[in-house]
Amino acid sequence: MGDGKAVEDELRTPARDLRHAIPAVYAGFARLHDAALRPGALDAKTKELIALAIAVSEGGDGCIAAHARGAALRGATLEDAAEAIGVAILMDGGPGTVYGPRAYAAFHEFHAEDQTRPAGQAGRAAATERKVPA
């Protein structure tokens, strides 16, 4: 099983099919997603790291992939991701030690991809850029 891009690829077609079947639900979720991750008292990077930690605790590979990518795009470091995942392991116990490494591997994958962007673009995602399976 892949940890990042492979999970996104696996979910792309079924997510697209479901989004077409229930567009109002997906539109509502997109608005909620954008509002929750919009910078405020917490910056977008911190919010993505929180979401990544919750994804580890919930054991959701799709959410792990999405928020590992989101955190990497918003400039999180490997150390940031490791510490957020460590908090998830604290709160979740044993299951966190299964999904934590998956999340860290997914973050590594997206962090490496982000580091190959041209100078000035690494860690700077457009406010509306989201990598939700299409």
Short mmCIF file of C-alpha atoms in Angstrom, two decimals, residues 5-126:
data_model
loop_
_atom_site.label_atom_id
_atom_site.label_comp_id
_atom_site.label_asym_id
_atom_site.label_seq_id
_atom_site.Cartn_x
_atom_site.Cartn_y
_atom_site.Cartn_z
CA LYS A 5 0.40 9.71 -4.14
CA ALA A 6 -0.68 6.08 -4.50
CA VAL A 7 -3.56 6.68 -2.08
CA GLU A 8 -4.59 9.81 -3.98
CA ASP A 9 -4.46 7.87 -7.25
CA GLU A 10 -6.52 5.02 -5.78
CA LEU A 11 -9.23 7.40 -4.57
CA ARG A 12 -9.34 9.71 -7.59
CA THR A 13 -11.96 7.84 -9.67
CA PRO A 14 -14.32 6.72 -6.88
CA ALA A 15 -14.17 10.19 -5.28
CA ARG A 16 -14.98 11.82 -8.62
CA ASP A 17 -17.89 9.42 -9.15
CA LEU A 18 -19.30 10.10 -5.69
CA ARG A 19 -18.80 13.86 -6.08
CA HIS A 20 -20.89 13.72 -9.27
CA ALA A 21 -23.59 11.69 -7.47
CA ILE A 22 -23.85 14.09 -4.50
CA PRO A 23 -22.50 17.46 -5.68
CA ALA A 24 -24.22 19.53 -2.98
CA VAL A 25 -22.56 17.49 -0.23
CA TYR A 26 -19.13 17.90 -1.81
CA ALA A 27 -19.70 21.62 -2.41
CA GLY A 28 -20.64 22.04 1.25
CA PHE A 29 -17.60 20.06 2.36
CA ALA A 30 -15.34 22.18 0.12
CA ARG A 31 -16.67 25.37 1.75
CA LEU A 32 -16.14 23.88 5.22
CA HIS A 33 -12.63 22.73 4.27
CA ASP A 34 -11.69 26.16 2.94
CA ALA A 35 -13.13 27.98 5.97
CA ALA A 36 -11.47 25.66 8.50
CA LEU A 37 -8.02 25.86 6.88
CA ARG A 38 -8.11 29.60 6.10
CA PRO A 39 -5.36 31.42 8.02
CA GLY A 40 -6.57 33.19 11.14
CA ALA A 41 -5.18 33.05 14.67
CA LEU A 42 -3.46 29.85 13.45
CA ASP A 43 -1.63 29.88 10.14
CA ALA A 44 -2.55 27.42 7.38
CA LYS A 45 0.57 25.31 7.98
CA THR A 46 -0.37 24.76 11.63
CA LYS A 47 -3.94 23.90 10.67
CA GLU A 48 -2.72 21.33 8.12
CA LEU A 49 -0.44 19.78 10.75
CA ILE A 50 -3.40 19.53 13.15
CA ALA A 51 -5.45 17.89 10.39
CA LEU A 52 -2.58 15.49 9.67
CA ALA A 53 -2.39 14.51 13.35
CA ILE A 54 -6.15 13.94 13.48
CA ALA A 55 -5.94 11.85 10.30
CA VAL A 56 -3.33 9.66 12.01
CA SER A 57 -5.57 9.29 15.05
CA GLU A 58 -8.58 8.43 12.88
CA GLY A 59 -6.56 6.06 10.68
CA GLY A 60 -7.67 7.59 7.39
CA ASP A 61 -5.17 7.03 4.58
CA GLY A 62 -6.97 9.44 2.23
CA CYS A 63 -6.93 12.20 4.83
CA ILE A 64 -3.32 11.41 5.71
CA ALA A 65 -2.34 11.84 2.05
CA ALA A 66 -4.36 15.04 1.61
CA HIS A 67 -3.06 16.73 4.75
CA ALA A 68 0.52 15.50 4.32
CA ARG A 69 0.42 17.20 0.92
CA GLY A 70 -1.28 20.28 2.38
CA ALA A 71 1.27 20.62 5.17
CA ALA A 72 4.18 20.21 2.75
CA LEU A 73 2.71 22.78 0.34
CA ARG A 74 2.33 25.25 3.18
CA GLY A 75 5.95 24.98 4.22
CA ALA A 76 5.93 22.43 7.05
CA THR A 77 9.28 20.81 7.71
CA LEU A 78 10.02 17.16 8.33
CA GLU A 79 10.51 18.08 12.00
CA ASP A 80 7.10 19.84 12.11
CA ALA A 81 5.39 16.76 10.68
CA ALA A 82 7.24 14.37 13.00
CA GLU A 83 6.25 16.37 16.10
CA ALA A 84 2.60 16.66 15.04
CA ILE A 85 2.53 12.91 14.39
CA GLY A 86 4.15 12.36 17.80
CA VAL A 87 1.23 14.17 19.46
CA ALA A 88 -1.18 11.95 17.52
CA ILE A 89 0.63 8.86 18.80
CA LEU A 90 0.40 10.20 22.36
CA MET A 91 -3.35 10.74 22.03
CA ASP A 92 -4.08 7.56 20.07
CA GLY A 93 -1.70 5.00 21.55
CA GLY A 94 -0.95 1.80 19.62
CA PRO A 95 -2.98 2.56 16.47
CA GLY A 96 -1.06 5.82 16.18
CA THR A 97 2.15 3.82 15.86
CA VAL A 98 0.67 2.20 12.73
CA TYR A 99 -0.74 5.27 11.00
CA GLY A 100 1.98 7.64 12.26
CA PRO A 101 4.71 6.05 10.13
CA ARG A 102 2.35 6.04 7.14
CA ALA A 103 1.73 9.75 7.64
CA TYR A 104 5.45 10.45 7.98
CA ALA A 105 6.20 8.51 4.79
CA ALA A 106 3.45 10.40 2.95
CA PHE A 107 4.78 13.72 4.25
CA HIS A 108 8.30 12.79 3.12
CA GLU A 109 6.91 12.09 -0.36
CA PHE A 110 5.14 15.44 -0.66
CA HIS A 111 7.87 17.41 1.12
CA ALA A 112 10.43 16.11 -1.37
CA GLU A 113 8.12 17.07 -4.23
CA ASP A 114 7.67 20.58 -2.78
CA GLN A 115 11.45 21.00 -2.49
CA THR A 116 11.81 20.52 -6.26
CA ARG A 117 9.63 23.55 -7.05
CA PRO A 118 11.40 26.62 -8.45
CA ALA A 119 12.84 29.00 -5.86
CA GLY A 120 10.19 31.17 -4.29
CA GLN A 121 7.41 28.65 -4.86
CA ALA A 122 8.31 25.97 -2.30
CA GLY A 123 5.90 26.01 0.59
CA ARG A 124 3.65 28.62 -1.00
CA ALA A 125 0.35 27.12 -2.03
CA ALA A 126 -2.35 29.32 -3.46
#
